[in-house]
PDB file of C-alpha atoms in Angstrom:
ATOM      1  CA  MET A   1       0.000   0.000   0.000  1.00 87.00           C
ATOM      2  CA  ILE A   2       1.373   3.422  -0.984  1.00 92.00           C
ATOM      3  CA  ALA A   3       1.736   5.774   1.976  1.00 96.00           C
ATOM      4  CA  LEU A   4       3.149   9.176   2.885  1.00 98.00           C
ATOM      5  CA  ARG A   5       5.484   9.290   5.879  1.00 97.00           C
ATOM      6  CA  PRO A   6       8.354  11.346   7.311  1.00 98.00           C
ATOM      7  CA  PHE A   7      11.835  10.692   5.987  1.00 98.00           C
ATOM      8  CA  ARG A   8      13.812   8.324   8.182  1.00 97.00           C
ATOM      9  CA  PRO A   9      17.415   7.106   8.271  1.00 96.00           C
ATOM     10  CA  GLY A  10      17.906   4.464   5.613  1.00 97.00           C
ATOM     11  CA  ASP A  11      15.834   6.332   3.005  1.00 98.00           C
ATOM     12  CA  GLU A  12      18.879   8.062   1.524  1.00 98.00           C
ATOM     13  CA  ASP A  13      19.472   5.552  -1.269  1.00 98.00           C
ATOM     14  CA  GLY A  14      15.798   5.603  -2.225  1.00 98.00           C
ATOM     15  CA  VAL A  15      15.725   9.399  -2.307  1.00 98.00           C
ATOM     16  CA  ALA A  16      18.887   9.437  -4.418  1.00 98.00           C
ATOM     17  CA  ALA A  17      17.395   6.923  -6.861  1.00 98.00           C
ATOM     18  CA  VAL A  18      14.226   8.983  -7.293  1.00 98.00           C
ATOM     19  CA  CYS A  19      16.298  12.133  -7.772  1.00 98.00           C
ATOM     20  CA  LEU A  20      18.320  10.483 -10.541  1.00 98.00           C
ATOM     21  CA  ARG A  21      15.276   9.073 -12.308  1.00 97.00           C
ATOM     22  CA  THR A  22      13.558  12.494 -12.401  1.00 94.00           C
ATOM     23  CA  ALA A  23      16.530  14.864 -12.758  1.00 94.00           C
ATOM     24  CA  ASP A  24      16.208  15.491 -16.506  1.00 92.00           C
ATOM     25  CA  ALA A  25      13.289  17.962 -16.257  1.00 86.00           C
ATOM     26  CA  GLY A  26      11.185  15.189 -14.731  1.00 87.00           C
ATOM     27  CA  ALA A  27      12.627  12.399 -16.885  1.00 91.00           C
ATOM     28  CA  ASP A  28      15.273   9.776 -16.141  1.00 96.00           C
ATOM     29  CA  ALA A  29      18.772  11.290 -16.090  1.00 97.00           C
ATOM     30  CA  THR A  30      20.643   7.996 -15.842  1.00 97.00           C
ATOM     31  CA  GLY A  31      23.802   8.189 -17.944  1.00 95.00           C
ATOM     32  CA  LEU A  32      23.600  11.916 -18.687  1.00 95.00           C
ATOM     33  CA  LEU A  33      26.555  12.589 -16.387  1.00 93.00           C
ATOM     34  CA  GLU A  34      29.770  10.709 -15.876  1.00 92.00           C
ATOM     35  CA  ASP A  35      28.758  10.449 -12.198  1.00 93.00           C
ATOM     36  CA  ASP A  36      25.037   9.677 -11.781  1.00 95.00           C
ATOM     37  CA  GLY A  37      25.281  10.274  -8.040  1.00 95.00           C
ATOM     38  CA  LEU A  38      25.945  13.989  -8.424  1.00 95.00           C
ATOM     39  CA  TRP A  39      22.278  14.814  -8.980  1.00 97.00           C
ATOM     40  CA  ALA A  40      21.286  13.712  -5.499  1.00 98.00           C
ATOM     41  CA  LEU A  41      24.429  15.143  -3.917  1.00 97.00           C
ATOM     42  CA  VAL A  42      23.408  18.584  -5.184  1.00 97.00           C
ATOM     43  CA  PHE A  43      19.598  18.540  -5.091  1.00 97.00           C
ATOM     44  CA  ALA A  44      18.421  15.988  -2.500  1.00 98.00           C
ATOM     45  CA  LEU A  45      20.878  14.492  -0.020  1.00 98.00           C
ATOM     46  CA  PRO A  46      22.081  17.818   1.423  1.00 98.00           C
ATOM     47  CA  TYR A  47      18.497  18.541   2.456  1.00 98.00           C
ATOM     48  CA  VAL A  48      17.825  15.243   4.200  1.00 98.00           C
ATOM     49  CA  THR A  49      21.186  15.608   5.930  1.00 98.00           C
ATOM     50  CA  ARG A  50      20.619  19.117   7.291  1.00 98.00           C
ATOM     51  CA  HIS A  51      16.821  19.066   7.552  1.00 98.00           C
ATOM     52  CA  PRO A  52      15.548  15.484   7.932  1.00 98.00           C
ATOM     53  CA  ASP A  53      12.562  16.946   9.783  1.00 98.00           C
ATOM     54  CA  LEU A  54      11.562  18.836   6.610  1.00 98.00           C
ATOM     55  CA  ALA A  55      11.696  15.772   4.376  1.00 98.00           C
ATOM     56  CA  PHE A  56       8.713  13.542   3.610  1.00 98.00           C
ATOM     57  CA  VAL A  57       8.511  10.536   1.332  1.00 98.00           C
ATOM     58  CA  VAL A  58       5.933   8.498  -0.529  1.00 98.00           C
ATOM     59  CA  ALA A  59       6.655   4.821   0.062  1.00 97.00           C
ATOM     60  CA  GLY A  60       5.514   2.119  -2.353  1.00 95.00           C
ATOM     61  CA  ASP A  61       4.035  -1.269  -1.639  1.00 90.00           C
ATOM     62  CA  ASP A  62       7.456  -2.648  -0.717  1.00 91.00           C
ATOM     63  CA  GLY A  63       8.264   0.317   1.531  1.00 91.00           C
ATOM     64  CA  GLY A  64      10.758   1.790  -0.922  1.00 95.00           C
ATOM     65  CA  VAL A  65      10.795   5.496  -1.743  1.00 98.00           C
ATOM     66  CA  ILE A  66       8.895   6.436  -4.901  1.00 98.00           C
ATOM     67  CA  GLY A  67       8.578  10.158  -4.226  1.00 98.00           C
ATOM     68  CA  TYR A  68       9.755  12.848  -1.844  1.00 98.00           C
ATOM     69  CA  VAL A  69       9.754  16.488  -0.892  1.00 98.00           C
ATOM     70  CA  VAL A  70      12.826  18.025   0.755  1.00 98.00           C
ATOM     71  CA  ALA A  71      13.267  21.571   1.960  1.00 98.00           C
ATOM     72  CA  THR A  72      15.043  24.156   4.045  1.00 98.00           C
ATOM     73  CA  ASP A  73      13.298  26.765   6.157  1.00 98.00           C
ATOM     74  CA  ASP A  74      16.141  29.299   5.698  1.00 98.00           C
ATOM     75  CA  THR A  75      17.672  29.420   2.233  1.00 98.00           C
ATOM     76  CA  ASP A  76      20.603  31.676   3.040  1.00 98.00           C
ATOM     77  CA  ALA A  77      21.640  29.658   6.104  1.00 98.00           C
ATOM     78  CA  PHE A  78      21.332  26.448   4.085  1.00 98.00           C
ATOM     79  CA  GLU A  79      23.397  27.800   1.197  1.00 98.00           C
ATOM     80  CA  GLU A  80      26.116  28.911   3.616  1.00 98.00           C
ATOM     81  CA  TRP A  81      26.212  25.391   5.109  1.00 98.00           C
ATOM     82  CA  PHE A  82      26.202  23.852   1.622  1.00 98.00           C
ATOM     83  CA  ARG A  83      29.157  26.013   0.569  1.00 98.00           C
ATOM     84  CA  ASP A  84      31.221  25.673   3.743  1.00 98.00           C
ATOM     85  CA  GLU A  85      30.460  22.178   5.018  1.00 97.00           C
ATOM     86  CA  TRP A  86      28.644  19.924   2.550  1.00 97.00           C
ATOM     87  CA  TRP A  87      30.085  20.688  -0.859  1.00 97.00           C
ATOM     88  CA  PRO A  88      33.841  20.802  -0.097  1.00 95.00           C
ATOM     89  CA  THR A  89      33.793  17.164   1.005  1.00 93.00           C
ATOM     90  CA  VAL A  90      31.659  16.057  -1.938  1.00 93.00           C
ATOM     91  CA  ARG A  91      33.818  18.025  -4.378  1.00 90.00           C
ATOM     92  CA  ALA A  92      37.048  16.591  -3.010  1.00 88.00           C
ATOM     93  CA  GLU A  93      35.772  13.050  -3.382  1.00 83.00           C
ATOM     94  CA  ARG A  94      34.980  13.668  -7.065  1.00 77.00           C
ATOM     95  CA  ALA A  95      37.916  15.875  -8.005  1.00 64.00           C
ATOM     96  CA  ARG A  96      39.475  13.184 -10.180  1.00 63.00           C
ATOM     97  CA  VAL A  97      36.330  12.414 -12.168  1.00 63.00           C
ATOM     98  CA  THR A  98      36.575  13.611 -15.769  1.00 67.00           C
ATOM     99  CA  ALA A  99      33.613  15.892 -16.414  1.00 75.00           C
ATOM    100  CA  GLY A 100      31.881  16.337 -19.755  1.00 88.00           C
ATOM    101  CA  PRO A 101      30.004  19.559 -20.589  1.00 90.00           C
ATOM    102  CA  ARG A 102      26.785  18.763 -18.734  1.00 91.00           C
ATOM    103  CA  GLN A 103      28.500  17.488 -15.599  1.00 92.00           C
ATOM    104  CA  GLY A 104      30.807  20.480 -15.780  1.00 89.00           C
ATOM    105  CA  ARG A 105      27.820  22.827 -15.730  1.00 91.00           C
ATOM    106  CA  LEU A 106      26.328  21.052 -12.704  1.00 93.00           C
ATOM    107  CA  LEU A 107      29.643  21.211 -10.854  1.00 92.00           C
ATOM    108  CA  ALA A 108      30.013  24.902 -11.696  1.00 91.00           C
ATOM    109  CA  TYR A 109      26.507  25.549 -10.377  1.00 93.00           C
ATOM    110  CA  ALA A 110      27.296  23.773  -7.107  1.00 95.00           C
ATOM    111  CA  ASP A 111      30.681  25.499  -6.824  1.00 94.00           C
ATOM    112  CA  ALA A 112      28.973  28.890  -7.103  1.00 96.00           C
ATOM    113  CA  ARG A 113      26.278  28.324  -4.481  1.00 96.00           C
ATOM    114  CA  GLY A 114      26.319  30.482  -1.375  1.00 97.00           C
ATOM    115  CA  PRO A 115      24.190  32.774   0.795  1.00 97.00           C
ATOM    116  CA  GLY A 116      22.698  35.942  -0.630  1.00 95.00           C
ATOM    117  CA  LEU A 117      22.505  34.713  -4.216  1.00 94.00           C
ATOM    118  CA  GLU A 118      18.884  33.570  -4.364  1.00 91.00           C
ATOM    119  CA  GLN A 119      16.768  36.563  -5.341  1.00 91.00           C
ATOM    120  CA  TYR A 120      13.561  35.142  -3.862  1.00 94.00           C
ATOM    121  CA  ALA A 121      14.935  34.164  -0.453  1.00 96.00           C
ATOM    122  CA  ARG A 122      14.382  37.449   1.362  1.00 94.00           C
ATOM    123  CA  GLN A 123      10.620  37.484   0.822  1.00 95.00           C
ATOM    124  CA  TYR A 124      10.221  33.689   0.695  1.00 98.00           C
ATOM    125  CA  PRO A 125      12.986  32.249   2.912  1.00 98.00           C
ATOM    126  CA  ALA A 126      12.159  28.551   2.550  1.00 98.00           C
ATOM    127  CA  HIS A 127      12.605  26.516  -0.622  1.00 98.00           C
ATOM    128  CA  LEU A 128      11.828  22.953  -1.684  1.00 97.00           C
ATOM    129  CA  HIS A 129      12.582  20.201  -4.164  1.00 96.00           C
ATOM    130  CA  ILE A 130       9.948  17.598  -4.991  1.00 96.00           C
ATOM    131  CA  ASP A 131      10.184  14.545  -7.238  1.00 95.00           C
ATOM    132  CA  LEU A 132       7.922  11.560  -7.862  1.00 96.00           C
ATOM    133  CA  LEU A 133       8.350   8.446  -9.950  1.00 96.00           C
ATOM    134  CA  PRO A 134       5.522   7.555 -12.377  1.00 93.00           C
ATOM    135  CA  ALA A 135       4.136   5.053  -9.842  1.00 93.00           C
ATOM    136  CA  ALA A 136       3.373   7.958  -7.498  1.00 94.00           C
ATOM    137  CA  GLN A 137       2.125  10.449 -10.084  1.00 92.00           C
ATOM    138  CA  GLY A 138      -1.455  11.411 -10.873  1.00 91.00           C
ATOM    139  CA  GLN A 139      -2.819  10.179  -7.548  1.00 93.00           C
ATOM    140  CA  GLY A 140      -2.568  13.291  -5.397  1.00 95.00           C
ATOM    141  CA  TRP A 141       0.709  12.383  -3.702  1.00 97.00           C
ATOM    142  CA  GLY A 142       2.488  15.495  -4.945  1.00 95.00           C
ATOM    143  CA  ARG A 143      -0.232  17.679  -3.476  1.00 96.00           C
ATOM    144  CA  ALA A 144      -0.131  15.702  -0.225  1.00 97.00           C
ATOM    145  CA  LEU A 145       3.661  16.045   0.077  1.00 98.00           C
ATOM    146  CA  VAL A 146       3.550  19.796  -0.446  1.00 97.00           C
ATOM    147  CA  ALA A 147       0.622  20.206   1.972  1.00 97.00           C
ATOM    148  CA  ARG A 148       2.495  18.282   4.679  1.00 98.00           C
ATOM    149  CA  LEU A 149       5.571  20.425   4.199  1.00 98.00           C
ATOM    150  CA  LEU A 150       3.614  23.688   4.208  1.00 97.00           C
ATOM    151  CA  ASP A 151       1.852  22.731   7.438  1.00 97.00           C
ATOM    152  CA  THR A 152       5.232  21.999   9.022  1.00 98.00           C
ATOM    153  CA  LEU A 153       6.711  25.306   7.869  1.00 98.00           C
ATOM    154  CA  ARG A 154       3.681  27.288   9.056  1.00 97.00           C
ATOM    155  CA  ALA A 155       3.932  25.650  12.473  1.00 97.00           C
ATOM    156  CA  ARG A 156       7.510  26.993  12.685  1.00 96.00           C
ATOM    157  CA  GLY A 157       6.464  30.515  11.763  1.00 97.00           C
ATOM    158  CA  VAL A 158       8.167  30.489   8.355  1.00 98.00           C
ATOM    159  CA  THR A 159       6.713  33.348   6.314  1.00 97.00           C
ATOM    160  CA  GLY A 160       7.136  32.139   2.738  1.00 98.00           C
ATOM    161  CA  LEU A 161       8.472  29.452   0.431  1.00 98.00           C
ATOM    162  CA  HIS A 162       9.774  29.510  -3.126  1.00 97.00           C
ATOM    163  CA  LEU A 163      10.928  26.990  -5.682  1.00 94.00           C
ATOM    164  CA  VAL A 164      12.581  27.054  -9.079  1.00 90.00           C
ATOM    165  CA  ALA A 165      11.779  24.496 -11.791  1.00 85.00           C
ATOM    166  CA  SER A 166      13.238  23.972 -15.225  1.00 81.00           C
ATOM    167  CA  ALA A 167      11.325  25.730 -17.992  1.00 78.00           C
ATOM    168  CA  GLU A 168      11.368  22.354 -19.777  1.00 77.00           C
ATOM    169  CA  ASN A 169       9.203  20.855 -17.034  1.00 76.00           C
ATOM    170  CA  ALA A 170       5.862  21.505 -18.705  1.00 72.00           C
ATOM    171  CA  GLY A 171       3.726  20.244 -15.831  1.00 76.00           C
ATOM    172  CA  ALA A 172       5.268  22.465 -13.168  1.00 77.00           C
ATOM    173  CA  ALA A 173       3.288  25.636 -13.879  1.00 76.00           C
ATOM    174  CA  ALA A 174      -0.100  23.954 -13.740  1.00 83.00           C
ATOM    175  CA  PHE A 175       0.799  21.880 -10.677  1.00 88.00           C
ATOM    176  CA  TYR A 176       2.050  24.736  -8.515  1.00 91.00           C
ATOM    177  CA  THR A 177      -0.667  27.132  -9.613  1.00 89.00           C
ATOM    178  CA  ARG A 178      -3.277  24.584  -8.529  1.00 91.00           C
ATOM    179  CA  LEU A 179      -1.618  24.459  -5.117  1.00 92.00           C
ATOM    180  CA  GLY A 180      -1.883  28.216  -4.634  1.00 91.00           C
ATOM    181  CA  PHE A 181       1.643  29.210  -5.655  1.00 94.00           C
ATOM    182  CA  THR A 182       2.206  32.481  -7.506  1.00 94.00           C
ATOM    183  CA  PRO A 183       4.484  32.589 -10.586  1.00 92.00           C
ATOM    184  CA  LEU A 184       7.514  34.853 -10.132  1.00 92.00           C
ATOM    185  CA  PRO A 185       9.623  36.651 -12.742  1.00 88.00           C
ATOM    186  CA  GLY A 186      12.875  34.916 -13.564  1.00 80.00           C
ATOM    187  CA  PRO A 187      15.344  33.914 -16.270  1.00 82.00           C
ATOM    188  CA  PRO A 188      13.848  32.332 -19.416  1.00 82.00           C
ATOM    189  CA  ASP A 189      15.315  28.897 -18.679  1.00 83.00           C
ATOM    190  CA  VAL A 190      13.485  28.471 -15.349  1.00 84.00           C
ATOM    191  CA  ARG A 191      10.060  28.872 -13.833  1.00 88.00           C
ATOM    192  CA  ALA A 192       9.864  30.236 -10.298  1.00 92.00           C
ATOM    193  CA  PHE A 193       6.917  30.052  -7.899  1.00 95.00           C
ATOM    194  CA  ALA A 194       6.241  31.183  -4.343  1.00 97.00           C
ATOM    195  CA  ILE A 195       3.619  31.004  -1.639  1.00 97.00           C
ATOM    196  CA  ASP A 196       2.934  33.387   1.262  1.00 96.00           C
ATOM    197  CA  LEU A 197       2.733  31.205   4.377  1.00 96.00           C
ATOM    198  CA  THR A 198       1.338  34.007   6.531  1.00 93.00           C
ATOM    199  CA  ARG A 199      -1.990  33.568   4.764  1.00 84.00           C
ATOM    200  CA  PRO A 200      -4.218  30.701   5.885  1.00 77.00           C
ATOM    201  CA  PRO A 201      -4.342  27.741   3.489  1.00 73.00           C
ATOM    202  CA  ASP A 202      -7.305  27.484   1.134  1.00 67.00           C
TER     203      ASP A 202
END
């Protein structure tokens, strides 16, 4: 039976697998990089490491992870930790890996992360990443994951949340708009959305 539950130790490999299989604008990114594991090391595992209490998963019939939402409640503090503590170790472990153009771009993005760079963070300090395998799609699990996270953030007094999705992810705009997110201006290659958590949920 599919169920939503909090992240727990031991889910890391499942979260990483889902991240990889959805990293290409929602499609499977296996083989697109020389190091498949980099996707999760940039976009998923740092969050469950620093904020396991802001991570929720959808577990399949066998208990394995088939979807997740991960988040931080303070983007600038998270990006400082990512830059100073998380990424140097990850980068050192992969320094000898030959990087093609796409992996090079991902590494450059991670190398450049740091506090004060996210334009939406001042008004909407939290941000999230959410990914679901096809087995968890179209059944309301994405909505349920986001609702659980928003309730948790509101209970902490967090005032707003933002997210940035690839412009190639055609379903993102409709999904987040249905959940009450507002589109934000941004570069042409991404779509940004935010929600004011000081307002009561619909």
